[in-house]
């Protein structure tokens, strides 16, 4: 899909605050409410806008301990990969999981209350998944940049 300048501005506005009314968006864009509605529907129907969510401040829900774990499987067979991915997707503490190149097979981002909760997660959940050969964990000291906005 190709985007004109208005589509790009509309996406920027929605990524900044998706609760804006079509009337407010129309005012910012110099369009009619109907034109804005039709553009948003087009973006949704083409899969450009996949969902609307509330971004929760992790500190305000007492879950601000962030860990990144590199995971190496014992073997990189299709069976092991599929099973690991299926199991890790079930873990609520895992916010993101990436199949990566390099020394490790996966990188996961884990969000829990504190170090004790992280240890509990590692011992009782993550390491219970079959075929994990090794893990290497790193902990966030300070969040320098965090965004969900994608520039178009």
Short mmCIF file of C-alpha atoms in Angstrom, two decimals, residues 45-135:
data_model
loop_
_atom_site.label_atom_id
_atom_site.label_comp_id
_atom_site.label_asym_id
_atom_site.label_seq_id
_atom_site.Cartn_x
_atom_site.Cartn_y
_atom_site.Cartn_z
CA UNK A 45 -8.89 -3.20 5.96
CA UNK A 46 -5.38 -3.28 4.45
CA UNK A 47 -3.90 -4.42 7.77
CA UNK A 48 -1.87 -1.25 8.30
CA UNK A 49 -3.77 -0.60 11.54
CA UNK A 50 -3.99 -3.96 13.26
CA UNK A 51 -5.52 -2.97 16.62
CA UNK A 52 -6.18 -0.25 19.14
CA UNK A 53 -4.79 -0.81 22.62
CA UNK A 54 -4.28 0.88 25.97
CA UNK A 55 -0.60 1.18 26.89
CA UNK A 56 -0.25 0.39 30.59
CA UNK A 57 2.49 2.07 32.64
CA UNK A 58 4.41 -0.86 34.11
CA UNK A 59 5.42 1.10 37.23
CA UNK A 60 1.80 1.80 38.09
CA UNK A 61 0.96 -1.91 38.07
CA UNK A 62 4.06 -2.90 40.07
CA UNK A 63 5.70 -4.76 37.21
CA UNK A 64 8.76 -2.75 36.32
CA UNK A 65 11.51 -5.38 36.47
CA UNK A 66 12.52 -5.99 32.86
CA UNK A 67 14.81 -8.82 31.83
CA UNK A 68 16.07 -9.89 28.43
CA UNK A 69 16.89 -13.58 28.10
CA UNK A 70 18.90 -15.18 25.36
CA UNK A 71 17.86 -18.79 24.89
CA UNK A 72 19.71 -21.56 23.12
CA UNK A 73 17.93 -24.78 22.22
CA UNK A 74 19.77 -28.10 22.53
CA UNK A 75 19.10 -28.71 18.84
CA UNK A 76 17.66 -26.48 16.17
CA UNK A 77 15.22 -28.99 14.70
CA UNK A 78 11.79 -28.04 13.43
CA UNK A 79 10.15 -30.06 16.22
CA UNK A 80 12.11 -28.27 18.96
CA UNK A 81 11.57 -24.83 17.42
CA UNK A 82 7.81 -25.31 17.03
CA UNK A 83 7.43 -26.70 20.55
CA UNK A 84 9.49 -23.91 22.14
CA UNK A 85 7.58 -21.19 20.28
CA UNK A 86 4.22 -22.70 21.20
CA UNK A 87 5.16 -22.97 24.89
CA UNK A 88 6.80 -19.55 25.26
CA UNK A 89 3.76 -17.90 23.68
CA UNK A 90 1.70 -19.16 26.65
CA UNK A 91 3.86 -17.36 29.24
CA UNK A 92 2.21 -14.11 30.36
CA UNK A 93 5.49 -12.74 31.68
CA UNK A 94 6.99 -12.84 28.18
CA UNK A 95 6.09 -9.63 26.37
CA UNK A 96 8.15 -10.28 23.24
CA UNK A 97 9.95 -13.24 21.71
CA UNK A 98 12.23 -13.13 18.68
CA UNK A 99 13.87 -15.96 16.75
CA UNK A 100 17.34 -14.53 16.15
CA UNK A 101 20.63 -15.29 14.44
CA UNK A 102 23.94 -15.55 16.26
CA UNK A 103 25.08 -17.51 19.29
CA UNK A 104 21.56 -17.85 20.71
CA UNK A 105 18.33 -18.94 19.08
CA UNK A 106 15.81 -16.68 20.82
CA UNK A 107 15.62 -13.38 22.64
CA UNK A 108 12.71 -12.83 25.01
CA UNK A 109 11.64 -9.76 26.95
CA UNK A 110 10.26 -10.60 30.38
CA UNK A 111 8.29 -8.30 32.67
CA UNK A 112 7.79 -9.20 36.35
CA UNK A 113 7.59 -7.52 39.76
CA UNK A 114 11.15 -7.99 40.99
CA UNK A 115 14.22 -10.26 41.02
CA UNK A 116 12.45 -12.82 43.19
CA UNK A 117 9.57 -13.02 40.69
CA UNK A 118 12.09 -13.34 37.85
CA UNK A 119 13.81 -16.25 39.60
CA UNK A 120 10.41 -17.88 40.12
CA UNK A 121 9.61 -17.38 36.42
CA UNK A 122 12.94 -18.93 35.37
CA UNK A 123 12.75 -21.92 37.72
CA UNK A 124 9.06 -22.76 37.51
CA UNK A 125 8.13 -21.73 33.98
CA UNK A 126 10.84 -21.02 31.44
CA UNK A 127 13.23 -23.86 32.28
CA UNK A 128 10.30 -26.30 32.35
CA UNK A 129 10.09 -25.94 28.56
CA UNK A 130 11.77 -28.95 26.92
CA UNK A 131 14.88 -28.65 24.79
CA UNK A 132 16.32 -25.45 26.28
CA UNK A 133 20.08 -25.92 26.33
CA UNK A 134 21.09 -22.66 28.01
CA UNK A 135 19.92 -19.19 28.92
#
